[in-house]
Amino acid sequence: GDLNRLLPLSPTIFHILLSLGAGERHGYAIKREIAARTEGKLKLGPGVLYASIKKLLELELIEETDERPDPHLDDERRRYYRITALGRRAAQAEAARMQELVERAAETFGVRRHA
C-alpha cells in the first residue's frame, strides 16, 4: 500500500498506533495508556476512541486478535487489538514526517530542544 495516502495521521490515530506498538491492548487500556503518556492532555472519550479503532481496522493498520489473557483476569466482552505491519510502517512514516517538520520549525524559529 502507498503510505502517503494515509499521511498525515490524526493525533488520535497516531497515539493509538503508538499505544499498540508496545503490545496488544483492549480499548480501555489504550485509552488509559494514552492519557498517562500525554499526562492527561489527551483523554479520548468512548465515541472518539471506538470510531478511531473502527477506522484503523478498516485501513488494516490494526487487527483484532483472538488471543486472550487468563480468562479469570479478563472480561469476555473486551476486544483486543494489535498493530499490523502496515500500521507499524504508517506510524514510522508519520514519526519521520513530524520529525522533519519539527526540524524545519527549529531552523525557521530558532527553537531549541529542552534537555
Coordinates of N, CA and C in Angstrom, one line a residue:
G1 N 0.8 -1.2 0.0 CA 0.0 0.0 0.0 C 0.9 1.2 0.0
D2 N 0.3 2.3 -0.6 CA 1.0 3.6 -0.6 C 0.8 4.3 0.7
L3 N 1.9 4.5 1.5 CA 1.8 5.1 2.8 C 1.4 6.6 2.7
N4 N 1.8 7.2 1.6 CA 1.4 8.7 1.5 C 0.0 8.9 1.5
R5 N -0.9 8.0 1.1 CA -2.3 8.2 1.1 C -2.8 8.2 2.5
L6 N -2.1 7.7 3.5 CA -2.5 7.6 4.9 C -2.1 8.8 5.7
L7 N -1.1 9.5 5.2 CA -0.4 10.6 5.9 C -1.0 12.0 5.6
P8 N -1.1 12.9 6.5 CA -0.7 12.8 7.9 C -1.8 12.0 8.7
L9 N -1.3 11.3 9.7 CA -2.2 10.6 10.6 C -2.8 11.7 11.6
S10 N -4.0 11.5 12.0 CA -4.5 12.4 13.0 C -3.8 12.1 14.3
P11 N -3.7 13.1 15.2 CA -3.1 12.8 16.5 C -3.7 11.6 17.2
T12 N -5.0 11.5 17.2 CA -5.7 10.3 17.9 C -5.2 9.0 17.3
I13 N -5.2 8.9 15.9 CA -4.8 7.7 15.3 C -3.3 7.4 15.6
F14 N -2.5 8.4 15.6 CA -1.1 8.2 15.8 C -0.9 7.7 17.3
H15 N -1.6 8.3 18.2 CA -1.5 7.9 19.6 C -1.9 6.4 19.8
I16 N -3.0 6.0 19.1 CA -3.5 4.6 19.2 C -2.4 3.7 18.7
L17 N -1.8 4.0 17.5 CA -0.8 3.2 17.0 C 0.4 3.1 17.9
L18 N 0.8 4.2 18.5 CA 1.9 4.2 19.5 C 1.6 3.3 20.6
S19 N 0.4 3.4 21.1 CA 0.0 2.5 22.2 C 0.1 1.1 21.9
L20 N -0.4 0.7 20.7 CA -0.3 -0.7 20.3 C 1.1 -1.1 19.8
G21 N 1.9 -0.2 19.5 CA 3.3 -0.5 19.1 C 4.0 -1.3 20.2
A22 N 3.6 -1.1 21.5 CA 4.2 -1.7 22.6 C 3.6 -3.1 23.0
G23 N 2.5 -3.4 22.3 CA 1.9 -4.7 22.5 C 0.4 -4.6 22.4
E24 N -0.3 -5.8 22.5 CA -1.7 -5.9 22.3 C -2.4 -5.2 23.5
R25 N -3.5 -4.6 23.2 CA -4.3 -3.9 24.3 C -5.8 -4.0 23.9
H26 N -6.6 -3.9 24.9 CA -8.1 -3.7 24.7 C -8.3 -2.2 24.7
G27 N -9.5 -1.8 24.3 CA -9.8 -0.3 24.1 C -9.6 0.5 25.3
Y28 N -10.1 0.0 26.5 CA -9.9 0.8 27.7 C -8.5 1.0 28.1
A29 N -7.7 -0.1 27.9 CA -6.2 0.0 28.2 C -5.5 1.0 27.2
I30 N -6.0 1.1 26.0 CA -5.4 2.0 25.0 C -5.7 3.4 25.5
K31 N -7.0 3.7 25.9 CA -7.4 5.0 26.5 C -6.5 5.4 27.7
R32 N -6.4 4.5 28.6 CA -5.6 4.8 29.8 C -4.1 5.0 29.5
E33 N -3.5 4.3 28.6 CA -2.1 4.4 28.3 C -1.9 5.8 27.6
I34 N -2.8 6.2 26.7 CA -2.7 7.5 26.0 C -2.8 8.6 27.0
A35 N -3.7 8.5 27.9 CA -3.9 9.6 29.0 C -2.6 9.7 29.8
A36 N -2.1 8.5 30.2 CA -0.9 8.5 31.0 C 0.3 9.1 30.3
R37 N 0.5 8.7 29.0 CA 1.6 9.1 28.2 C 1.6 10.6 27.9
T38 N 0.4 11.2 27.8 CA 0.3 12.6 27.5 C 0.0 13.4 28.8
E39 N 0.2 12.8 29.9 CA 0.0 13.4 31.2 C -1.4 14.1 31.3
G40 N -2.4 13.4 30.7 CA -3.8 13.8 30.8 C -4.2 14.9 29.8
K41 N -3.2 15.2 28.9 CA -3.5 16.3 27.9 C -4.5 15.7 26.8
L42 N -4.4 14.4 26.5 CA -5.3 13.8 25.6 C -6.1 12.7 26.3
K43 N -7.4 13.0 26.4 CA -8.3 12.0 27.0 C -9.3 11.7 26.0
L44 N -9.3 10.4 25.5 CA -10.2 10.0 24.5 C -11.5 9.5 25.1
G45 N -12.6 10.1 24.7 CA -13.9 9.6 25.1 C -14.2 8.4 24.3
P46 N -15.2 7.6 24.7 CA -15.5 6.3 24.0 C -15.9 6.5 22.6
G47 N -16.6 7.5 22.2 CA -17.0 7.7 20.8 C -15.8 7.9 19.9
V48 N -14.9 8.8 20.3 CA -13.7 9.1 19.5 C -12.8 7.9 19.5
L49 N -12.6 7.2 20.6 CA -11.8 6.0 20.7 C -12.3 4.9 19.8
Y50 N -13.5 4.6 19.9 CA -14.0 3.4 19.1 C -14.2 3.7 17.7
A51 N -14.6 5.0 17.3 CA -14.6 5.4 15.9 C -13.2 5.3 15.3
S52 N -12.2 5.7 16.0 CA -10.8 5.7 15.5 C -10.4 4.2 15.4
I53 N -10.7 3.4 16.3 CA -10.4 1.9 16.2 C -11.0 1.3 15.0
K54 N -12.3 1.7 14.8 CA -13.0 1.2 13.6 C -12.3 1.6 12.3
K55 N -11.9 2.9 12.3 CA -11.2 3.4 11.1 C -9.9 2.6 10.9
L56 N -9.1 2.4 12.0 CA -7.9 1.7 11.9 C -8.0 0.3 11.4
L57 N -9.1 -0.4 11.9 CA -9.4 -1.7 11.4 C -9.7 -1.7 9.9
E58 N -10.5 -0.8 9.5 CA -10.9 -0.7 8.0 C -9.7 -0.4 7.2
L59 N -8.7 0.4 7.7 CA -7.5 0.7 6.9 C -6.4 -0.4 7.0
E60 N -6.8 -1.4 7.9 CA -5.9 -2.6 8.1 C -4.5 -2.1 8.8
L61 N -4.6 -1.1 9.6 CA -3.5 -0.6 10.4 C -3.4 -1.3 11.7
I62 N -4.5 -1.8 12.2 CA -4.6 -2.7 13.3 C -5.5 -3.9 13.0
E63 N -5.5 -4.9 13.9 CA -6.4 -6.0 13.7 C -6.8 -6.5 15.1
E64 N -8.0 -7.1 15.1 CA -8.5 -7.7 16.3 C -7.8 -9.0 16.5
T65 N -7.4 -9.3 17.7 CA -6.7 -10.6 18.0 C -7.6 -11.5 18.8
D66 N -7.5 -12.8 18.5 CA -8.3 -13.8 19.2 C -7.6 -14.2 20.5
E67 N -6.3 -13.9 20.7 CA -5.6 -14.3 21.9 C -6.1 -13.5 23.1
R68 N -6.3 -14.2 24.2 CA -6.9 -13.6 25.4 C -6.0 -13.9 26.5
P69 N -5.9 -13.0 27.5 CA -5.2 -13.3 28.7 C -6.0 -14.4 29.5
D70 N -5.5 -14.7 30.7 CA -6.2 -15.6 31.5 C -7.6 -15.3 31.7
P71 N -8.6 -16.2 31.4 CA -10.0 -15.9 31.4 C -10.5 -15.3 32.8
H72 N -9.8 -15.8 33.8 CA -10.2 -15.3 35.2 C -9.8 -13.8 35.4
L73 N -8.9 -13.3 34.6 CA -8.5 -11.9 34.7 C -9.1 -11.0 33.7
D74 N -9.9 -11.6 32.8 CA -10.4 -10.8 31.7 C -11.9 -10.8 31.7
D75 N -12.5 -9.8 31.0 CA -13.9 -9.6 30.7 C -14.1 -10.1 29.3
E76 N -14.9 -11.1 29.1 CA -15.0 -11.7 27.8 C -15.6 -10.8 26.7
R77 N -16.2 -9.7 27.1 CA -16.7 -8.7 26.2 C -15.6 -7.8 25.6
R78 N -14.4 -7.8 26.2 CA -13.3 -7.0 25.7 C -12.8 -7.5 24.4
R79 N -12.4 -6.6 23.6 CA -11.8 -6.9 22.3 C -10.4 -6.4 22.4
Y80 N -9.5 -7.3 21.9 CA -8.1 -6.9 21.9 C -7.6 -6.6 20.5
Y81 N -6.7 -5.6 20.4 CA -6.2 -5.2 19.2 C -4.6 -5.2 19.1
R82 N -4.1 -5.4 17.9 CA -2.7 -5.3 17.8 C -2.4 -4.6 16.5
I83 N -1.2 -3.9 16.4 CA -0.8 -3.2 15.2 C -0.4 -4.2 14.2
T84 N -0.7 -3.9 12.9 CA -0.2 -4.7 11.8 C 1.1 -4.2 11.2
A85 N 1.7 -4.9 10.3 CA 3.0 -4.5 9.7 C 2.7 -3.1 9.0
L86 N 1.6 -3.0 8.3 CA 1.2 -1.7 7.6 C 1.1 -0.6 8.6
G87 N 0.4 -0.9 9.8 CA 0.3 0.1 10.8 C 1.6 0.6 11.4
R88 N 2.5 -0.4 11.5 CA 3.8 0.0 12.1 C 4.6 0.9 11.1
R89 N 4.5 0.5 9.8 CA 5.1 1.4 8.7 C 4.5 2.8 8.6
A90 N 3.2 2.8 8.8 CA 2.5 4.1 8.8 C 2.9 5.0 10.0
A91 N 3.0 4.4 11.1 CA 3.4 5.1 12.3 C 4.9 5.6 12.2
Q92 N 5.7 4.8 11.6 CA 7.1 5.2 11.4 C 7.2 6.3 10.4
A93 N 6.4 6.2 9.3 CA 6.4 7.3 8.3 C 5.9 8.6 8.9
E94 N 4.9 8.5 9.8 CA 4.3 9.7 10.4 C 5.3 10.3 11.4
A95 N 6.0 9.5 12.1 CA 7.1 10.0 13.0 C 8.2 10.7 12.2
A96 N 8.6 10.1 11.1 CA 9.6 10.7 10.3 C 9.1 12.1 9.7
R97 N 7.8 12.1 9.3 CA 7.2 13.3 8.8 C 7.2 14.4 9.8
M98 N 6.8 14.0 11.1 CA 6.8 15.0 12.1 C 8.2 15.5 12.5
Q99 N 9.1 14.6 12.5 CA 10.5 15.0 12.9 C 11.0 16.0 11.9
E100 N 10.8 15.8 10.6 CA 11.2 16.7 9.6 C 10.6 18.1 9.8
L101 N 9.3 18.1 10.1 CA 8.5 19.3 10.4 C 9.1 20.1 11.6
V102 N 9.4 19.3 12.6 CA 10.0 19.9 13.8 C 11.3 20.5 13.5
E103 N 12.2 19.8 12.7 CA 13.5 20.3 12.3 C 13.4 21.6 11.5
R104 N 12.4 21.6 10.6 CA 12.2 22.9 9.8 C 11.7 24.0 10.7
A105 N 10.8 23.8 11.7 CA 10.4 24.8 12.6 C 11.5 25.3 13.4
A106 N 12.4 24.4 13.9 CA 13.6 24.8 14.7 C 14.5 25.7 13.9
E107 N 14.7 25.4 12.6 CA 15.5 26.2 11.7 C 14.9 27.6 11.5
T108 N 13.6 27.6 11.3 CA 12.9 28.8 11.0 C 12.8 29.7 12.2
F109 N 12.4 29.1 13.3 CA 12.1 29.9 14.5 C 13.2 29.9 15.6
G110 N 14.3 29.2 15.3 CA 15.3 29.1 16.3 C 15.0 28.4 17.6
V111 N 14.1 27.4 17.5 CA 13.6 26.7 18.6 C 14.7 25.7 19.0
R112 N 15.0 25.6 20.3 CA 15.9 24.7 20.8 C 15.2 23.6 21.6
R113 N 15.7 22.4 21.5 CA 15.1 21.3 22.3 C 15.4 21.4 23.8
H114 N 14.4 21.0 24.6 CA 14.6 21.0 26.0 C 15.5 19.9 26.4
A115 N 16.4 20.1 27.4 CA 17.3 19.0 27.8 C 16.6 18.3 29.0

